[in-house]
PDB file of N, CA, C and O in Angstrom:
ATOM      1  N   UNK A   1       0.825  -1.199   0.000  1.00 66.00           N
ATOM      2  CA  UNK A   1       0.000   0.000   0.000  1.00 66.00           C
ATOM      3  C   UNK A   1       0.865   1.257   0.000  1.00 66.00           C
ATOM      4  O   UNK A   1       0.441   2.346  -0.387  1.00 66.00           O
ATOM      5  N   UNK A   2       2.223   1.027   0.500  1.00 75.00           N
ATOM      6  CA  UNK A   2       2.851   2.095   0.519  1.00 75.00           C
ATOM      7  C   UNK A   2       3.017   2.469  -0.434  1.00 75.00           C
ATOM      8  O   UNK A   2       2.788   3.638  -0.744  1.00 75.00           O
ATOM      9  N   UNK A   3       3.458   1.619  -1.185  1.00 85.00           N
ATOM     10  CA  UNK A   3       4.134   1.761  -2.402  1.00 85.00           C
ATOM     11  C   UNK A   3       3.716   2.530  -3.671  1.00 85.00           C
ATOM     12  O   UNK A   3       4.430   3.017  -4.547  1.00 85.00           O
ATOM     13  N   UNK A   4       2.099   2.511  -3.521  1.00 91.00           N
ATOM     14  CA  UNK A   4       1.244   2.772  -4.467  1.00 91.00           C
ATOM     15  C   UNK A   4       0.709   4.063  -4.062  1.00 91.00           C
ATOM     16  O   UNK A   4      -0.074   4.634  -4.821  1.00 91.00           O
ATOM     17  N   UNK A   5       1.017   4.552  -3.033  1.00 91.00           N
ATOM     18  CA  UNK A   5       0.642   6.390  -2.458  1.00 91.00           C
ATOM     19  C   UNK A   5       1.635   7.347  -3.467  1.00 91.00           C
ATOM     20  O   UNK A   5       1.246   8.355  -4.057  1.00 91.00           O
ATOM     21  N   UNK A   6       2.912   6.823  -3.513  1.00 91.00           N
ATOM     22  CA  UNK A   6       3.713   7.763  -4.434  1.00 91.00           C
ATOM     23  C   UNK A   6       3.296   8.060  -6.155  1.00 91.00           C
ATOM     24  O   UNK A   6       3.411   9.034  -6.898  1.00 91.00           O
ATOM     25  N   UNK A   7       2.688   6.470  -6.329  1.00 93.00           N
ATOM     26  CA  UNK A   7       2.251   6.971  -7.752  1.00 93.00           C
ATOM     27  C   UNK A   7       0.973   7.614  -8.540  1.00 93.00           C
ATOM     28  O   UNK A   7       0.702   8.288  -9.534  1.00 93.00           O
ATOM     29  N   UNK A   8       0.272   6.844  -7.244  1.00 93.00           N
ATOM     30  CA  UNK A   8      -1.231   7.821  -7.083  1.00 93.00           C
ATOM     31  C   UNK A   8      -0.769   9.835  -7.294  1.00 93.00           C
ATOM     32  O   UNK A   8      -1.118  10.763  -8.024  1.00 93.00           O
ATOM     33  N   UNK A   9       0.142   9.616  -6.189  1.00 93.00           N
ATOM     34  CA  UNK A   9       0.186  11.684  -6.288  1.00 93.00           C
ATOM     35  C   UNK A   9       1.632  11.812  -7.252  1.00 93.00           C
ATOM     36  O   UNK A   9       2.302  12.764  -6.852  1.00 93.00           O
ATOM     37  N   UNK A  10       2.217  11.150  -8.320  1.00 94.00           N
ATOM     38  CA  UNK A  10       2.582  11.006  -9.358  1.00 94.00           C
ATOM     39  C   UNK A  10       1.517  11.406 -10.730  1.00 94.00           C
ATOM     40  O   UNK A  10       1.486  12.251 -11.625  1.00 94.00           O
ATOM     41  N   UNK A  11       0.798  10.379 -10.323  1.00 94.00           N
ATOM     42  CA  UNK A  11      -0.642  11.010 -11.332  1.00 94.00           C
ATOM     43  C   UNK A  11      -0.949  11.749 -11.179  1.00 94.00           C
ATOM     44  O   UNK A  11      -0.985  12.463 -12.181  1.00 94.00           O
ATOM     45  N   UNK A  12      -1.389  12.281 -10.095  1.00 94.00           N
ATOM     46  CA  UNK A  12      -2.341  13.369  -9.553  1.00 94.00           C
ATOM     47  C   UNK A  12      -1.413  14.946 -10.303  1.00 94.00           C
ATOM     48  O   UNK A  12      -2.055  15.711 -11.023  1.00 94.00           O
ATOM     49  N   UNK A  13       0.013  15.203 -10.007  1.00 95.00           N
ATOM     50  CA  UNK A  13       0.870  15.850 -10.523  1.00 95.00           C
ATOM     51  C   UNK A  13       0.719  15.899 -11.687  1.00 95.00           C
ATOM     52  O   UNK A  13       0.425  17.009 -12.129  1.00 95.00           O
ATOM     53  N   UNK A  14       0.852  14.720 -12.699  1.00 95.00           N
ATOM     54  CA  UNK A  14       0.673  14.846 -14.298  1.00 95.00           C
ATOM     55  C   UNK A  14      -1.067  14.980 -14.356  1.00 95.00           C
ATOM     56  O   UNK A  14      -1.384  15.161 -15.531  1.00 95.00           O
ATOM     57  N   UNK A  15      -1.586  14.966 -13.968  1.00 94.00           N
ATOM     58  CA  UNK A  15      -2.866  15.036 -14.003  1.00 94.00           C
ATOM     59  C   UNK A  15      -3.382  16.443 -14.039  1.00 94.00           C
ATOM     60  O   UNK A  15      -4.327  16.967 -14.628  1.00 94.00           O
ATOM     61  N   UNK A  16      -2.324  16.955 -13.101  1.00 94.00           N
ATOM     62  CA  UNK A  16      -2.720  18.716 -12.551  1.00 94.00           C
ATOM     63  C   UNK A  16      -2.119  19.756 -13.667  1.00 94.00           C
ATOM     64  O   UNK A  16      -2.348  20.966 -13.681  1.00 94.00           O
ATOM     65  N   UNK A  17      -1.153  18.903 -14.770  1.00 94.00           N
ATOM     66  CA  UNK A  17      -0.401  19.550 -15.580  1.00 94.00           C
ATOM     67  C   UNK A  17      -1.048  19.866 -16.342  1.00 94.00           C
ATOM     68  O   UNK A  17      -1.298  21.047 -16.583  1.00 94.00           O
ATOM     69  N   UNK A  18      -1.588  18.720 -17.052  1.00 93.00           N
ATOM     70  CA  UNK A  18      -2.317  18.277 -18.622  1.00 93.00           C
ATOM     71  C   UNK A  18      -3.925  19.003 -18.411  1.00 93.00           C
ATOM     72  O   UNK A  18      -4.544  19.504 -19.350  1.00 93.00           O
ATOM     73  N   UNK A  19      -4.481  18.936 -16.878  1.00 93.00           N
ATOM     74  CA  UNK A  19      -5.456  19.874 -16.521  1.00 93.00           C
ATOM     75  C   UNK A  19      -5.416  21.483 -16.786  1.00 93.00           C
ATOM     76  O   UNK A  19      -6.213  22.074 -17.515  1.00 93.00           O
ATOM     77  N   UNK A  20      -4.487  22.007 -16.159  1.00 92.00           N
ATOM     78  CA  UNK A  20      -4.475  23.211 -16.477  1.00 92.00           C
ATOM     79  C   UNK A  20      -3.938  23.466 -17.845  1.00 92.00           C
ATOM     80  O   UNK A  20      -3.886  24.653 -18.164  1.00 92.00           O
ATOM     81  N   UNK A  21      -3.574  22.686 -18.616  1.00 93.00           N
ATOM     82  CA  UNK A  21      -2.744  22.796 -19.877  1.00 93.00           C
ATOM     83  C   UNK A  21      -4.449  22.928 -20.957  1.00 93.00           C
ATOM     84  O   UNK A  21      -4.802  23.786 -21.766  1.00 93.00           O
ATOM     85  N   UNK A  22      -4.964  21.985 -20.590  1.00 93.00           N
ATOM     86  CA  UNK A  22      -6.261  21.602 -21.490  1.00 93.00           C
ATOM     87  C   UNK A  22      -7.409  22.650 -21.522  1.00 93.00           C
ATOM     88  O   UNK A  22      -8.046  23.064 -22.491  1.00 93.00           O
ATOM     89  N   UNK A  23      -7.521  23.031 -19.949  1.00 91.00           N
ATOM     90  CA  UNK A  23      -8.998  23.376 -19.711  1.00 91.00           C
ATOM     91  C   UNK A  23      -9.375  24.652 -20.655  1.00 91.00           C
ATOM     92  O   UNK A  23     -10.539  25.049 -20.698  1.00 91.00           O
ATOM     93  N   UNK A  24      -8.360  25.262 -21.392  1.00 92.00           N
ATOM     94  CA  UNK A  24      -8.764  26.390 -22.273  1.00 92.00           C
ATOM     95  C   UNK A  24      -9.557  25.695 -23.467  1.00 92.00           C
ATOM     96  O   UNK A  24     -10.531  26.303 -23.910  1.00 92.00           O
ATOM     97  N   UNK A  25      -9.254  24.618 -23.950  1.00 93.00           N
ATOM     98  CA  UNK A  25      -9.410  23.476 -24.823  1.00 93.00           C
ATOM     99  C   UNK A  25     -10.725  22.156 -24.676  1.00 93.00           C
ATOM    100  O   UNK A  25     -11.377  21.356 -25.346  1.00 93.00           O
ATOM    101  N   UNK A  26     -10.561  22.528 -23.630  1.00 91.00           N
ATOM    102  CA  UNK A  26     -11.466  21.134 -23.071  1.00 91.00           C
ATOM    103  C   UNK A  26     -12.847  21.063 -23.791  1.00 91.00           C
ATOM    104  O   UNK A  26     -13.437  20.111 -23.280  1.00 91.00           O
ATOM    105  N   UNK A  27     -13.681  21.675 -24.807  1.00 92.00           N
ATOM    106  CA  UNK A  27     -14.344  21.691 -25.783  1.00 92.00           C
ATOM    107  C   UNK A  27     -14.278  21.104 -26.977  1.00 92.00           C
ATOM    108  O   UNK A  27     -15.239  20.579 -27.540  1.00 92.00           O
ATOM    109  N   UNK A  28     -12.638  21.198 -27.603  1.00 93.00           N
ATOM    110  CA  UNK A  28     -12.424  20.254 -28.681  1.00 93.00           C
ATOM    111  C   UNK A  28     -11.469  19.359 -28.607  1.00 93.00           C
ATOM    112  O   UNK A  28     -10.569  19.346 -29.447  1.00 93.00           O
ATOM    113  N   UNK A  29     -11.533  18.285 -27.371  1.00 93.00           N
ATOM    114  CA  UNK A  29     -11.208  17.272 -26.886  1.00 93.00           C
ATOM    115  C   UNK A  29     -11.941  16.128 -27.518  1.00 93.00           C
ATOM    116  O   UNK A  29     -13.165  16.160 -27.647  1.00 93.00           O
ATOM    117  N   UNK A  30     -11.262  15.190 -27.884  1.00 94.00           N
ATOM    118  CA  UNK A  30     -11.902  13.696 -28.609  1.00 94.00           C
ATOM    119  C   UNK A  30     -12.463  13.209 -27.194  1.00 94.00           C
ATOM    120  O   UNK A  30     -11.843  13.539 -26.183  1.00 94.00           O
ATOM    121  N   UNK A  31     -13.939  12.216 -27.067  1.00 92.00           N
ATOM    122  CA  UNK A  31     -14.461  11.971 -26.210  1.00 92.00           C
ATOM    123  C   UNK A  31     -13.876  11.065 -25.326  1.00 92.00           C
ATOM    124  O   UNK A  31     -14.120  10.916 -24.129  1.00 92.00           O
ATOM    125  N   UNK A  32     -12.756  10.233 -26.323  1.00 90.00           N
ATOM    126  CA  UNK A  32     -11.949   9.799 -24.689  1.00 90.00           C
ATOM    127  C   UNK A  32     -11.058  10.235 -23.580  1.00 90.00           C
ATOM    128  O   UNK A  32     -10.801   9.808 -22.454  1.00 90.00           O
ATOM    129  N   UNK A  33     -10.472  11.804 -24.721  1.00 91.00           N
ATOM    130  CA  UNK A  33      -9.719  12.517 -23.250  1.00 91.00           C
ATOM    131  C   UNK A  33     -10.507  13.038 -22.582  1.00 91.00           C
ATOM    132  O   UNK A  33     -10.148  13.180 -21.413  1.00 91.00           O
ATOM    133  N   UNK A  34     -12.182  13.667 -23.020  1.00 93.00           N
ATOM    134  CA  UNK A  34     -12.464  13.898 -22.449  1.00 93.00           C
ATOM    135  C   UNK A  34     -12.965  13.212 -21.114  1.00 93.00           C
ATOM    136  O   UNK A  34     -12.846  13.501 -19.923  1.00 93.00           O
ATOM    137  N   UNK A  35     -13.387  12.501 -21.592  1.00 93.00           N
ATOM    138  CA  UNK A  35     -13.939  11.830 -19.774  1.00 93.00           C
ATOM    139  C   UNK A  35     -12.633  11.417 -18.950  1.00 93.00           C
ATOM    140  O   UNK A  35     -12.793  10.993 -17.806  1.00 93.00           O
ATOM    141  N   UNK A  36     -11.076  11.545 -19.598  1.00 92.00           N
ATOM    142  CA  UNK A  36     -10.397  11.443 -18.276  1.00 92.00           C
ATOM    143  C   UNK A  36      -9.822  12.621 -18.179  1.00 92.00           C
ATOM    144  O   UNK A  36      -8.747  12.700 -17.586  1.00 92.00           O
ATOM    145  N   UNK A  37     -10.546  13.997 -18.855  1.00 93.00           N
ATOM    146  CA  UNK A  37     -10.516  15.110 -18.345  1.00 93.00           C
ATOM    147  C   UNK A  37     -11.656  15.567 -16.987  1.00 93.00           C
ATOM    148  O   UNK A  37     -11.421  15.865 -15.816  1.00 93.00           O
ATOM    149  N   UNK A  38     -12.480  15.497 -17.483  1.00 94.00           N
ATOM    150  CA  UNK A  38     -13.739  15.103 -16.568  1.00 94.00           C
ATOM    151  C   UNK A  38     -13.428  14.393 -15.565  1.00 94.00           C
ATOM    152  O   UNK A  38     -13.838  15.067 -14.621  1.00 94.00           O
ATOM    153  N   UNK A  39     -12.989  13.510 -15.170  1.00 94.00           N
ATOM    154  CA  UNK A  39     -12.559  12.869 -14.045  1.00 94.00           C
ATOM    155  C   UNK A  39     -11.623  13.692 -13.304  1.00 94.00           C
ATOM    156  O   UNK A  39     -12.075  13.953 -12.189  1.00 94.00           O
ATOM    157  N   UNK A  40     -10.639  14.125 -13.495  1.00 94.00           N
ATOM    158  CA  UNK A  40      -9.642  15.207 -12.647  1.00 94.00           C
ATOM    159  C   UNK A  40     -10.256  16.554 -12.845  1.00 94.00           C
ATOM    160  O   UNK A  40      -9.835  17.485 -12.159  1.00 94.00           O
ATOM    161  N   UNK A  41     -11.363  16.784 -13.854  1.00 94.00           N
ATOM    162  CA  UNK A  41     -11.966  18.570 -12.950  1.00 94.00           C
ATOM    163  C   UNK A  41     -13.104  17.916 -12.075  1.00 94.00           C
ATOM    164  O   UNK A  41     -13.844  18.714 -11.499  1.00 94.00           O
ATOM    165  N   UNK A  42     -13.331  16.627 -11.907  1.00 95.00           N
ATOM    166  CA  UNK A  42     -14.082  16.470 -11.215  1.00 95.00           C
ATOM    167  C   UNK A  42     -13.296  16.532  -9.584  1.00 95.00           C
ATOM    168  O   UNK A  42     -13.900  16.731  -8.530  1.00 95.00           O
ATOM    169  N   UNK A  43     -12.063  16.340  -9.710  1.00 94.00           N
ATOM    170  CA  UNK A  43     -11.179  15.631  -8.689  1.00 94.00           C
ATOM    171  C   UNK A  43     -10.852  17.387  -8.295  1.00 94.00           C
ATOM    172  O   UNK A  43     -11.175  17.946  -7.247  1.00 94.00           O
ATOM    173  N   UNK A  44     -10.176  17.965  -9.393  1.00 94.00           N
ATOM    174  CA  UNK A  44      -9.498  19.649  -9.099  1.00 94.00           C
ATOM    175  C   UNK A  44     -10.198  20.610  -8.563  1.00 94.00           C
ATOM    176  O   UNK A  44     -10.006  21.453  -7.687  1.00 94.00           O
ATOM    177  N   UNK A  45     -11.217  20.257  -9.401  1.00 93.00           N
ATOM    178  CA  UNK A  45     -12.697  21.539  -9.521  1.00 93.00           C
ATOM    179  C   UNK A  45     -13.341  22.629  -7.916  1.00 93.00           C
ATOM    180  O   UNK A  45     -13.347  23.845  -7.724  1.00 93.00           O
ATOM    181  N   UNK A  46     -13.809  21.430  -7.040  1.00 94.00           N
ATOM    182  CA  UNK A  46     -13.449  21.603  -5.536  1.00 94.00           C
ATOM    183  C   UNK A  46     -12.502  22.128  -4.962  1.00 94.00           C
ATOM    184  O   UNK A  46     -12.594  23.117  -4.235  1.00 94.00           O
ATOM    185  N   UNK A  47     -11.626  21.608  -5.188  1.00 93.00           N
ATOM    186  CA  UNK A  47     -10.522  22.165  -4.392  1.00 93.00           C
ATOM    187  C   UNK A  47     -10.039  23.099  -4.675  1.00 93.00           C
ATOM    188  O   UNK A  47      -9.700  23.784  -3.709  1.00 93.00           O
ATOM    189  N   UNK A  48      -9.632  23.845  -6.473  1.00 92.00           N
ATOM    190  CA  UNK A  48     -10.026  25.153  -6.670  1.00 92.00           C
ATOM    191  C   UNK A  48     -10.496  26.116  -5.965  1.00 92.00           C
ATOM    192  O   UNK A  48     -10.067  26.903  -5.121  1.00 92.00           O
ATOM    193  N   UNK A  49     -11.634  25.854  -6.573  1.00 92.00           N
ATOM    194  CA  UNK A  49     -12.707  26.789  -5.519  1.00 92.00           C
ATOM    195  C   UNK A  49     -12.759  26.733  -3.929  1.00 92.00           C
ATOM    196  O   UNK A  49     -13.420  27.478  -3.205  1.00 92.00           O
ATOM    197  N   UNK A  50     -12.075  25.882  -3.611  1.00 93.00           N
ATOM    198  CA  UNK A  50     -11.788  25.879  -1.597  1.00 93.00           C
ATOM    199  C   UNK A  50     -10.588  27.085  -1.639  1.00 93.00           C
ATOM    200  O   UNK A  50     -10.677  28.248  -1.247  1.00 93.00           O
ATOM    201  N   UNK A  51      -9.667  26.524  -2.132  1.00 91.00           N
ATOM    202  CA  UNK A  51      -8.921  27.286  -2.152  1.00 91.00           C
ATOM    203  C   UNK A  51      -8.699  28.830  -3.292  1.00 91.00           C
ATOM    204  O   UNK A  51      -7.533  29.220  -3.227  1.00 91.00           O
ATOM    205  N   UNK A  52      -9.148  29.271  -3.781  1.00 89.00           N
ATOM    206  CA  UNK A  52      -9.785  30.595  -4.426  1.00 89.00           C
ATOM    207  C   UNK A  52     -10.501  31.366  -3.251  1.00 89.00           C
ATOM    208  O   UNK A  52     -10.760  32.563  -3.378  1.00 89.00           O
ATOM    209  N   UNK A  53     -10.709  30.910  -2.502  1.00 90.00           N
ATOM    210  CA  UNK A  53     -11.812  31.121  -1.293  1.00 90.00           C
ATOM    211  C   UNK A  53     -10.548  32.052  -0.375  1.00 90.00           C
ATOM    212  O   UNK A  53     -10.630  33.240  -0.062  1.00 90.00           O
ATOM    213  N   UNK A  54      -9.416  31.116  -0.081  1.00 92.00           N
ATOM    214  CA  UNK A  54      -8.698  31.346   0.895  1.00 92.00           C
ATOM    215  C   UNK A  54      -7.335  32.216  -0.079  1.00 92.00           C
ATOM    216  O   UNK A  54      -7.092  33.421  -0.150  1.00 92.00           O
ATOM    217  N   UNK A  55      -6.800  31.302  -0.586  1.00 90.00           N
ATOM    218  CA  UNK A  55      -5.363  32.128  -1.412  1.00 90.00           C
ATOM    219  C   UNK A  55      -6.067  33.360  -1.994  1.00 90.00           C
ATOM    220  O   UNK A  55      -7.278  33.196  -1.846  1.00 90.00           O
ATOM    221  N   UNK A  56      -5.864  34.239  -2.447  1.00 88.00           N
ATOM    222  CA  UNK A  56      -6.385  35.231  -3.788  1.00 88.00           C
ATOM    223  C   UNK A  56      -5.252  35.539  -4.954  1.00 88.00           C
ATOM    224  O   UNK A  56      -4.056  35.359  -4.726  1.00 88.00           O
ATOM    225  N   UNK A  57      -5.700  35.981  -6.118  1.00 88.00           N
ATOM    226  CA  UNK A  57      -5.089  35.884  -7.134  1.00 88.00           C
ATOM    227  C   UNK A  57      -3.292  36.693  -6.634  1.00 88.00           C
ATOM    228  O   UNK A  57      -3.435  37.494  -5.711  1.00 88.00           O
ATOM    229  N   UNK A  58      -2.062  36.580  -7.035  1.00 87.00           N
ATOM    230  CA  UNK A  58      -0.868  36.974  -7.366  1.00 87.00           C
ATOM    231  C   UNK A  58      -0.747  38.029  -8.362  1.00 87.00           C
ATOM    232  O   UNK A  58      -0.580  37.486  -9.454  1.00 87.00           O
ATOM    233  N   UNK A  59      -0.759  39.286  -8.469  1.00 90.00           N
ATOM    234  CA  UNK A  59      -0.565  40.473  -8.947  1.00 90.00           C
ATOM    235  C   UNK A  59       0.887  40.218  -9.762  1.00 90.00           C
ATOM    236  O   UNK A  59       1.826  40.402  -8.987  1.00 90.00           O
ATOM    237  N   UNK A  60       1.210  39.940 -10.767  1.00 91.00           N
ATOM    238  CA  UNK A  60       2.346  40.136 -11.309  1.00 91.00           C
ATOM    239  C   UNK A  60       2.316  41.301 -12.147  1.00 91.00           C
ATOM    240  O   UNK A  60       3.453  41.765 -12.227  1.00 91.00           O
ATOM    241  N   UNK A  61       1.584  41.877 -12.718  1.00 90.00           N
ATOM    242  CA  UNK A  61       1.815  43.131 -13.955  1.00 90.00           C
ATOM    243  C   UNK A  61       0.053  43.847 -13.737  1.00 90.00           C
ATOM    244  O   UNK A  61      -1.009  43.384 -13.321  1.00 90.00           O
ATOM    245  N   UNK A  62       0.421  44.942 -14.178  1.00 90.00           N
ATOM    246  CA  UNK A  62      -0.996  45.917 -14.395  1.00 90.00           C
ATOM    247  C   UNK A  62      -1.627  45.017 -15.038  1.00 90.00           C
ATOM    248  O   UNK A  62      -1.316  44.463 -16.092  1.00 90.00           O
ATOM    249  N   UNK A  63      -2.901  44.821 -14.107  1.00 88.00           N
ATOM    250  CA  UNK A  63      -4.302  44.102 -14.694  1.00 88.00           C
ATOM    251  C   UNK A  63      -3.656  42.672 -15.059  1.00 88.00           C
ATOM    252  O   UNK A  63      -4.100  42.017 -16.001  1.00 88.00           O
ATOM    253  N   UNK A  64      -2.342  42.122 -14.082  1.00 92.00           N
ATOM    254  CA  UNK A  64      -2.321  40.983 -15.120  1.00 92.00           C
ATOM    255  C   UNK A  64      -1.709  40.071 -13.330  1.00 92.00           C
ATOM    256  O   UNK A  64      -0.763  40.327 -12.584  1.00 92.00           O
ATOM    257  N   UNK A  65      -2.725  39.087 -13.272  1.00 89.00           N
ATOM    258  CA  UNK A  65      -2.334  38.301 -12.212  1.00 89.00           C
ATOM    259  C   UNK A  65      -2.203  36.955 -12.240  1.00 89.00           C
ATOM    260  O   UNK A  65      -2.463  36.481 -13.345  1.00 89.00           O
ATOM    261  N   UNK A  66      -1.889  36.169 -11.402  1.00 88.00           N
ATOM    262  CA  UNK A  66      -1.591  34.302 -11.680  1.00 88.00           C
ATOM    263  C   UNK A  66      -2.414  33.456 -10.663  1.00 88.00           C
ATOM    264  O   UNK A  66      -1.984  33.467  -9.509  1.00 88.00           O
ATOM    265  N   UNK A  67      -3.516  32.736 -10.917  1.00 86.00           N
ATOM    266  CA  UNK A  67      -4.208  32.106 -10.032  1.00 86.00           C
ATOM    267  C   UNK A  67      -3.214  31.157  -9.152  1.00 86.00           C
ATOM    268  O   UNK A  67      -2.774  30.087  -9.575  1.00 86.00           O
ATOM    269  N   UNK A  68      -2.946  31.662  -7.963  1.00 90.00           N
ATOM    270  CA  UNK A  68      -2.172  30.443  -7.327  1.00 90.00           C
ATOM    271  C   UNK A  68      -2.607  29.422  -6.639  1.00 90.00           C
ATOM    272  O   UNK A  68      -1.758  28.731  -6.076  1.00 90.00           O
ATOM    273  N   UNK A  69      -3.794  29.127  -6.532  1.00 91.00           N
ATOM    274  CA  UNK A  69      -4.393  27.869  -6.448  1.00 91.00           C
ATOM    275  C   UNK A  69      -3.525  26.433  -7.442  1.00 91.00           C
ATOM    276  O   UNK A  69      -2.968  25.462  -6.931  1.00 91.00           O
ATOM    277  N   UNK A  70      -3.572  26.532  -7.942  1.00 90.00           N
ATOM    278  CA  UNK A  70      -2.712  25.657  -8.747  1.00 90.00           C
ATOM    279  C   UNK A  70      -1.650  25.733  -8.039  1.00 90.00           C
ATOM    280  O   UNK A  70      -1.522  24.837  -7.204  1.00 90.00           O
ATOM    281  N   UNK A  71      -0.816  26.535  -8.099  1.00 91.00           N
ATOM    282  CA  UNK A  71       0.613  26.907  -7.682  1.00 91.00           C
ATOM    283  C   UNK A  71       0.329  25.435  -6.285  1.00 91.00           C
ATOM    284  O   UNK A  71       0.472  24.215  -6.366  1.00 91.00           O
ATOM    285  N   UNK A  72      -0.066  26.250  -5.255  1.00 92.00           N
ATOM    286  CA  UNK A  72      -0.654  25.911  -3.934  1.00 92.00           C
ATOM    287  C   UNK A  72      -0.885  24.245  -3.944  1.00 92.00           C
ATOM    288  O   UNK A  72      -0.440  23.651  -2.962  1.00 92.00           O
ATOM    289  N   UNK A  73      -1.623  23.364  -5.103  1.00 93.00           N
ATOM    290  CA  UNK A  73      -1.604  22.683  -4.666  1.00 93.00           C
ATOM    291  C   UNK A  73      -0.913  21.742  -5.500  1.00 93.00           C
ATOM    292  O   UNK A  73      -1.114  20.528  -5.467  1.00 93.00           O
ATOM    293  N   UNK A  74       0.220  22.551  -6.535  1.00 93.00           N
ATOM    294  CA  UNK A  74       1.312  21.345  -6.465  1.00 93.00           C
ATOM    295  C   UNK A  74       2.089  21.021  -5.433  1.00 93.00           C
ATOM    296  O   UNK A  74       2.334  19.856  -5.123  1.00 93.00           O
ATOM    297  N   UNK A  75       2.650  22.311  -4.668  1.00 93.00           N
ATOM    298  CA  UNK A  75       3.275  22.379  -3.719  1.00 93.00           C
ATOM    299  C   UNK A  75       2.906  20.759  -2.647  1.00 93.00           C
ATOM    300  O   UNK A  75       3.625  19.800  -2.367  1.00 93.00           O
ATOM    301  N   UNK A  76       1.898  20.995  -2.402  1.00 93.00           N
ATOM    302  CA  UNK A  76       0.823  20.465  -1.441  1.00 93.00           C
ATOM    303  C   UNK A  76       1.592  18.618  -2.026  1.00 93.00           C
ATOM    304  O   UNK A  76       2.446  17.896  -1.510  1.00 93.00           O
ATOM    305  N   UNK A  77       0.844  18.496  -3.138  1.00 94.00           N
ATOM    306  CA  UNK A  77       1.488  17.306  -3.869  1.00 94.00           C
ATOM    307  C   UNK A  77       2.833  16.714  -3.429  1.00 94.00           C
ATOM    308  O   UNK A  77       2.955  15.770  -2.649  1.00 94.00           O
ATOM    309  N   UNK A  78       3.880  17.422  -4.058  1.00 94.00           N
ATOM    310  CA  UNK A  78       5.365  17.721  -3.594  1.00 94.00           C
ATOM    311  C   UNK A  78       5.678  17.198  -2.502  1.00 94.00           C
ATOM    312  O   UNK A  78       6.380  16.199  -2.342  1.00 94.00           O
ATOM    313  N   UNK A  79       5.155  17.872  -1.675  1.00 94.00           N
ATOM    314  CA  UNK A  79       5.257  17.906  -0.122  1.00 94.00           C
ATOM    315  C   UNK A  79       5.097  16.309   0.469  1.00 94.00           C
ATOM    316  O   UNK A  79       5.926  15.581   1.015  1.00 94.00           O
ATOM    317  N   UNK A  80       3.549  16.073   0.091  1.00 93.00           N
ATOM    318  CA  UNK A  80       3.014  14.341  -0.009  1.00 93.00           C
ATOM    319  C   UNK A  80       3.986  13.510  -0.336  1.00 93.00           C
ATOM    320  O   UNK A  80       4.286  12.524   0.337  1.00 93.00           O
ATOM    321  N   UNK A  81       4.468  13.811  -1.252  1.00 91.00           N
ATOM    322  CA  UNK A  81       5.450  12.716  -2.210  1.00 91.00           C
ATOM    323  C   UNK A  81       7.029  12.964  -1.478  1.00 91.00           C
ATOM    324  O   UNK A  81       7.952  12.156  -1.587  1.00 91.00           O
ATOM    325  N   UNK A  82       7.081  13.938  -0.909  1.00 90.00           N
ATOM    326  CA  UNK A  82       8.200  13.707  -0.102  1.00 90.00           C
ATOM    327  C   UNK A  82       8.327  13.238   1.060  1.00 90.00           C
ATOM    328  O   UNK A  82       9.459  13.314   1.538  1.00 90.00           O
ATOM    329  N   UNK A  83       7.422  12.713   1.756  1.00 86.00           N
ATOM    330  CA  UNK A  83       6.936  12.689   3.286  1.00 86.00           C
ATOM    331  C   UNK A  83       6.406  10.791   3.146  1.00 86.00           C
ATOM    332  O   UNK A  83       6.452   9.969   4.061  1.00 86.00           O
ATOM    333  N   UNK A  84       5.857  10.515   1.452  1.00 82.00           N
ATOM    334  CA  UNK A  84       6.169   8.779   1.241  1.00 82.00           C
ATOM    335  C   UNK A  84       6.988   8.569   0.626  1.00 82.00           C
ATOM    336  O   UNK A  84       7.308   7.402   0.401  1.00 82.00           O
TER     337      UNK A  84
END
């Protein structure tokens, strides 16, 4: 069981990539990425919005900021995967 916690939040990491990489896209997705897109905004989607709640956006340039929610919960990931 141990063994299989590291690759679970292995996925979860490539999962969080190809997520934020897609979701501008996620409309003209062939129907099989989509449903294992759908499955991780089902998984992200929440926790987003928990955290949007609490972090707020990163101001980098006039009118131009970086949602760090993402940021936040690779970290979070990271952290997991260093600790199994």
């Amino acid at each position: 069981m141990i063994k299989i916690i590291p690759i679970l939040i292995n996925i979860l990491i490539v999962g969080l990539f190809l997520y934020s990489k897609l979701l501008p896209y996620k409309d003209k997705l062939n129907p099989k990425f989509k449903k294992i897109f759908e499955f991780f905004n089902s998984l992200f989607s929440p926790i987003f919005n928990f955290l949007k709640n609490i972090i707020k956006p990163f101001q980098v340039g006039l009118g131009l900021s970086v949602d760090m929610s993402q940021i936040v919960l690779l970290i979070i990931f990271l952290m997991l995967l260093n600790f199994f």
